[in-house]
XYZ file of C-alpha atoms in Angstrom:
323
model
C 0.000 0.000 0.000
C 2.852 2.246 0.807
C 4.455 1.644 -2.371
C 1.361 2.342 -4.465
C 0.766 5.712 -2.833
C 4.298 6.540 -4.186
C 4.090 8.162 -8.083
C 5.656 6.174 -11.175
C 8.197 8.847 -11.461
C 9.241 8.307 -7.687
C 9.404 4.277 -7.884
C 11.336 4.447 -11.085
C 13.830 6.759 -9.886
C 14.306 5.418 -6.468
C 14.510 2.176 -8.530
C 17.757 2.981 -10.642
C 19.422 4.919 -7.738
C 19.743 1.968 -5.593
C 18.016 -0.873 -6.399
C 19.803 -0.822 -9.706
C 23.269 -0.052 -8.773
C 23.273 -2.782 -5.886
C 21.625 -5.662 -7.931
C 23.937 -5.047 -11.180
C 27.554 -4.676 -8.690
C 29.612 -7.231 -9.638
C 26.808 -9.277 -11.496
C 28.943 -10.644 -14.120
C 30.493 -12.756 -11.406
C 26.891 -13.704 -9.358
C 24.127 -13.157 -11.683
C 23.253 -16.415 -13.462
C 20.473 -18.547 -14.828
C 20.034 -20.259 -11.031
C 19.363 -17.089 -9.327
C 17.316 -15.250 -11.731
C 14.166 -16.461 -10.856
C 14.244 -14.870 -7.496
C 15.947 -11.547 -8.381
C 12.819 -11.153 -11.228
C 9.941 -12.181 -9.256
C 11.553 -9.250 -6.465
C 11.786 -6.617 -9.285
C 8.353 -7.751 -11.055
C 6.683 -6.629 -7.188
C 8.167 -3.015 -7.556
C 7.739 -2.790 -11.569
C 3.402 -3.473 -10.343
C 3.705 -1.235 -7.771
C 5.247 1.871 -10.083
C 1.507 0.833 -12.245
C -0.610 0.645 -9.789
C -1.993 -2.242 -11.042
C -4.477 -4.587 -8.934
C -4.314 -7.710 -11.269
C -0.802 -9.412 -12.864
C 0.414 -7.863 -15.955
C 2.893 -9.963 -18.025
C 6.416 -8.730 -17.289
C 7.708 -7.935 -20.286
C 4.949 -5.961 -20.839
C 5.425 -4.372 -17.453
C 9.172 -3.207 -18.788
C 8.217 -1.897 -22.135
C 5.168 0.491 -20.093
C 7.936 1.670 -17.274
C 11.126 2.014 -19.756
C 12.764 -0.432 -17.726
C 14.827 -2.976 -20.079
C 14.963 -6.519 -19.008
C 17.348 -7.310 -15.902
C 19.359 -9.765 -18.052
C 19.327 -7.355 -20.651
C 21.232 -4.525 -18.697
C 23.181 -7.192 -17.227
C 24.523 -8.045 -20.900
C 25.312 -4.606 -21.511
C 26.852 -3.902 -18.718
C 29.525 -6.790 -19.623
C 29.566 -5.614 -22.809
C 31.007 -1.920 -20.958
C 33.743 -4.215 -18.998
C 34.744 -6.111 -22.055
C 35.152 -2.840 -24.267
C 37.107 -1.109 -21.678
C 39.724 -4.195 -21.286
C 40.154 -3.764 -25.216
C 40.210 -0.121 -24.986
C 43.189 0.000 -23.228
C 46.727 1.153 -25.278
C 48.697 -1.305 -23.632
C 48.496 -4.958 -22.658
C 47.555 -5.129 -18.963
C 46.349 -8.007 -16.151
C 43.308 -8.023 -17.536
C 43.602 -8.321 -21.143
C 46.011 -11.778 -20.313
C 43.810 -12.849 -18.047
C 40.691 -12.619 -20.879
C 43.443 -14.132 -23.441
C 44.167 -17.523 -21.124
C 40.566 -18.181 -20.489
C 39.886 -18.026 -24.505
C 43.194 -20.427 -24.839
C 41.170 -22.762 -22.254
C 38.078 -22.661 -23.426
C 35.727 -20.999 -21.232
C 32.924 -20.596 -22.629
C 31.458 -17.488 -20.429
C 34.046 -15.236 -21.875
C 34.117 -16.412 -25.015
C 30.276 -15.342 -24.931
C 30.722 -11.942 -23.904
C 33.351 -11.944 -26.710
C 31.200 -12.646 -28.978
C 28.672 -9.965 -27.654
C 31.815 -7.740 -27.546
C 31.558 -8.198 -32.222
C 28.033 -8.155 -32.538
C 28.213 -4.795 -30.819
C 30.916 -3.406 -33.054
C 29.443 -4.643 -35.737
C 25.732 -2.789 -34.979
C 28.070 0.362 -34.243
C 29.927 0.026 -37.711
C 26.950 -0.020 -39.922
C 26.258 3.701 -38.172
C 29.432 4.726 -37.546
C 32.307 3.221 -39.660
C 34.956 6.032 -38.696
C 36.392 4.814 -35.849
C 37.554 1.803 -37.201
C 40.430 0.818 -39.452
C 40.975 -2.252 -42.016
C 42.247 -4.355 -39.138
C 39.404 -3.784 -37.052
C 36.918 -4.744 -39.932
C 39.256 -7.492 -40.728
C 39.284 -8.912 -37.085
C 35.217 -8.594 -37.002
C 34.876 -10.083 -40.453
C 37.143 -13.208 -38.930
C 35.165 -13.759 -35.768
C 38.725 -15.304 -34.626
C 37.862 -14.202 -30.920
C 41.599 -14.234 -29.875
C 41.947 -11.228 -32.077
C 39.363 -9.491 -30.350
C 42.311 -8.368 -28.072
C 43.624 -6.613 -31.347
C 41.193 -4.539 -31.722
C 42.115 -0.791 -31.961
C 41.182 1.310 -28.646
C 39.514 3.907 -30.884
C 37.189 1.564 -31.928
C 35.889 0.945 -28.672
C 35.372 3.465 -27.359
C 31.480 4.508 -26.572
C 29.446 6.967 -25.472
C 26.336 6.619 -23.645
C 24.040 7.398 -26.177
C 25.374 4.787 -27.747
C 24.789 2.014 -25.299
C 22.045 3.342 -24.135
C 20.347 2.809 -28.154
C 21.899 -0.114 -28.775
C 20.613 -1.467 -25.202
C 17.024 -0.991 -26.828
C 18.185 -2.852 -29.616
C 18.567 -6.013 -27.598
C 15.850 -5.368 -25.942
C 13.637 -5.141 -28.875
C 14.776 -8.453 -30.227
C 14.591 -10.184 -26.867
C 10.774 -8.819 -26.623
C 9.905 -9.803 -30.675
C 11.525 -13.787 -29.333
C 9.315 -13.601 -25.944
C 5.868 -12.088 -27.685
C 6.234 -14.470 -30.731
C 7.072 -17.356 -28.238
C 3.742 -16.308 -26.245
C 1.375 -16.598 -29.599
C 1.538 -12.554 -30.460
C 2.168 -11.766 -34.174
C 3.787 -8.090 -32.974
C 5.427 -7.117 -30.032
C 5.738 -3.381 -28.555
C 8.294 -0.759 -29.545
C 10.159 -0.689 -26.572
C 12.466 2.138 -25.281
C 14.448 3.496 -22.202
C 12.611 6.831 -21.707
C 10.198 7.417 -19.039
C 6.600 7.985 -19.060
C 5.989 11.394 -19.791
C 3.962 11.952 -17.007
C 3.311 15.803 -15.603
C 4.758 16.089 -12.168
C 2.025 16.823 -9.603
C -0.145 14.521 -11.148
C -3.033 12.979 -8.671
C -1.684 9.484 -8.102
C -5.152 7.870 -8.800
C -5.578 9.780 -12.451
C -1.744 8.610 -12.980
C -2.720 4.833 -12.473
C -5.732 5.222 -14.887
C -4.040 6.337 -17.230
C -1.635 3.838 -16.829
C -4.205 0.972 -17.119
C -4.694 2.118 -20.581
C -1.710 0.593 -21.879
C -2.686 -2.998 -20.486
C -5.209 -5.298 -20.819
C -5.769 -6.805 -17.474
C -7.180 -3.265 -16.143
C -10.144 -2.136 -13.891
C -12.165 -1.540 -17.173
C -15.690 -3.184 -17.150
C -14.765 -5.829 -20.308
C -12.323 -7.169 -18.383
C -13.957 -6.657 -15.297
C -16.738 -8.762 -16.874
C -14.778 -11.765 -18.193
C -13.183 -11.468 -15.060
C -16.073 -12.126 -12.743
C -19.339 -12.321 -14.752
C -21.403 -11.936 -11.763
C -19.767 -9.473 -9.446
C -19.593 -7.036 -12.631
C -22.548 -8.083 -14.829
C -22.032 -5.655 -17.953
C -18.975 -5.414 -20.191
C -20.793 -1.900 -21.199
C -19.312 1.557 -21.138
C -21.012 4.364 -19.124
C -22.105 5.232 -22.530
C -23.949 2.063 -23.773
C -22.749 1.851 -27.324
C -19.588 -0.792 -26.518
C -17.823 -2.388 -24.206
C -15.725 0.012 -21.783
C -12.387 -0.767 -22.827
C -9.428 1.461 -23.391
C -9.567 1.842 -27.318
C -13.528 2.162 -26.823
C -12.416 5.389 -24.429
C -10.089 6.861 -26.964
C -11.761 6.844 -30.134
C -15.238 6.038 -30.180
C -16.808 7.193 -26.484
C -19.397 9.959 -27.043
C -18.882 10.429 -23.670
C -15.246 11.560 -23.936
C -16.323 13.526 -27.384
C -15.383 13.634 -31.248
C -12.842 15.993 -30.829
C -10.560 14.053 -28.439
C -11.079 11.061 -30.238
C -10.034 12.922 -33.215
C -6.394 13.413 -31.289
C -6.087 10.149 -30.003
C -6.347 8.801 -33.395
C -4.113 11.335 -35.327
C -1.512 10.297 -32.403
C -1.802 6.687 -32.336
C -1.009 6.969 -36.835
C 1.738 8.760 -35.813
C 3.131 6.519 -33.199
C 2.805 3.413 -34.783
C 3.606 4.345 -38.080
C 0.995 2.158 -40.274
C -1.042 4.759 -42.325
C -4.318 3.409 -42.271
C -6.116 3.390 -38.723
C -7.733 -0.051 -39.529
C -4.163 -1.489 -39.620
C -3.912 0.021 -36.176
C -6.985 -1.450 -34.651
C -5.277 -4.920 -35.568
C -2.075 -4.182 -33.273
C -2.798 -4.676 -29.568
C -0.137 -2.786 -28.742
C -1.079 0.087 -30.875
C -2.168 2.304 -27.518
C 1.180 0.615 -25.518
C 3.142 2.340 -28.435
C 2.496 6.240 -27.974
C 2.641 5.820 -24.319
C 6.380 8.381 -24.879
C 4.097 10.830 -26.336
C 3.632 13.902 -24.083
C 0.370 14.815 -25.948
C -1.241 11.312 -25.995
C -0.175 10.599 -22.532
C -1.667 14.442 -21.585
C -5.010 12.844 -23.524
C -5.137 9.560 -21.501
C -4.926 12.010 -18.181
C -7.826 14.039 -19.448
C -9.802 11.163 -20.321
C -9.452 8.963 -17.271
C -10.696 12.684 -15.373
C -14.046 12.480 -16.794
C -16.450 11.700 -13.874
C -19.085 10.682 -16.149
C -16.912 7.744 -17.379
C -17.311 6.365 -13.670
C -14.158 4.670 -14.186
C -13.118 2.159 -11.166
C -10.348 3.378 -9.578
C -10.006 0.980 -6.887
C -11.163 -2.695 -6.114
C -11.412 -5.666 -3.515
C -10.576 -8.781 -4.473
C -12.061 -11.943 -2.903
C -10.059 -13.979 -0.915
C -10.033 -17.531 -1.621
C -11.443 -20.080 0.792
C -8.525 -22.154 1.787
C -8.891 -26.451 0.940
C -9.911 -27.783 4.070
């Protein structure tokens, strides 16, 4: 309870400022398959407590609404920092021979961050071919991983930018593997920015709007396939369809013609597909302006309406223990 009367913004920052830097110190020595389990399930309860949300929301979809990349994601990348820094260096040091005799003897953890180590310079090439000379495109062309400690320092080097794009890049294709492995036919355009949410935003408009970018929300549809006799009606307040969130943004004459004018200019422009009918297909289509300012600013005004008697809150039943 404590947690949920704390905003998004709040979570998420207290989040990376020390959850973050205490889980990932050191995590290319700890962090493994074994223990993941129970390091996820810990960060999935503060990732549903940034949403507010009452019922379980698939995780990955839970990372791609808070910005929040993947834990073994970030932990890649930040390998893939330690490795690049080794090779950066202008002269042979400890660590560089150390690297070298585990490649010689086969171990197979370094020879996978190696390998991470050329897929990353070769992303960065395609954009950015300056930094690197014949022998470095000659080394990555090889894939000869003992010549990864040949690589020219200039080459890499990185920025944050950079890491911080092409740490959305692996997270994209992790989510299109996960979503295609769960039956979807698209997946959500992730990315590391924040909701643009206004600070000073009422907590309880903030979750709301929130619940608009998943499915398993306080809505009456799923309220109604939920528990079919506790909430009889998948209706909206209106009457016309069932109260769901596309309903609410682009075809509620409660909410009026004119927003649902916006919300559909926005959601072409966010998902890229032209035609809006190619849109309504996508149910991530409303997921995929959530870094909008103005659509997020829409979804606020929306959620305000009284006369949408949204839910804002619910009990649960408890279950009656097996005797």
């Amino acid at each position: 309870k404590q947690w949920y009367q704390r905003r998004v913004r709040v979570i998420t920052k207290i989040s990376r400022a020390i959850f973050s830097p205490s889980l990932f110190y050191g995590c290319m020595v700890w962090m493994n398959n074994s223990n993941m389990k129970e390091i996820n399930a810990l960060w999935y309860r503060v990732a549903k407590a940034a949403t507010g949300a009452v019922f379980n929301i698939s995780s990955i979809t839970l990372d791609a609404i808070l910005g929040t990349p993947p834990l073994q994601i970030t932990s890649k990348v930040i390998a893939l920092k330690h490795y690049l820094k080794v090779f950066g260096e202008d002269h042979e040091d400890i660590h560089q021979r150390f690297i070298a005799t585990q490649i010689m003897e086969g171990n197979t953890t370094v020879q996978l961050n190696i390998k991470e180590v050329f897929k990353f310079l070769n992303w960065r090439l395609k954009s950015d071919p300056k930094p690197f000379d014949a022998s470095d495109k000659a080394i990555l062309c090889s894939r000869n991983l003992t010549s990864a400690l040949k690589l020219s320092p200039k080459c890499c080097r990185y920025t944050k930018s950079t890491m911080d794009t092409y740490e959305e890049v692996l997270w994209q294709e992790s989510a299109q593997v996960q979503f295609q492995m769960e039956g979807w036919a698209t997946c959500p355009n992730v990315s590391c920015r924040p909701l643009p949410i206004p600070i000073g935003t009422n907590r309880d408009l903030e979750v709301l709007a929130i619940s608009l970018l998943y499915k398993n929300n306080l809505l009456n549809s799923f309220l109604h396939k939920f528990d079919r006799i506790r909430w009889p009606s998948p209706l909206c307040e209106c009457g016309m369809e069932e109260q769901t969130a596309l309903h609410l943004l682009t075809n509620c004459p409660i909410v009026g013609a004119g927003r649902a004018e916006r919300a559909v200019n926005l959601m072409e422009i966010c998902n890229d597909m032209g035609e809006f009918d190619a849109i309504l297909q996508d149910p991530f289509a409303i997921l995929n302006c959530s870094r909008d300012p103005l659509f997020v600013g829409l979804c606020l005004e929306i959620v305000e309406l009284e006369r949408l008697n949204l839910k804002r809150k619910i009990t649960l039943k408890k279950k009656n223990p097996i005797q």
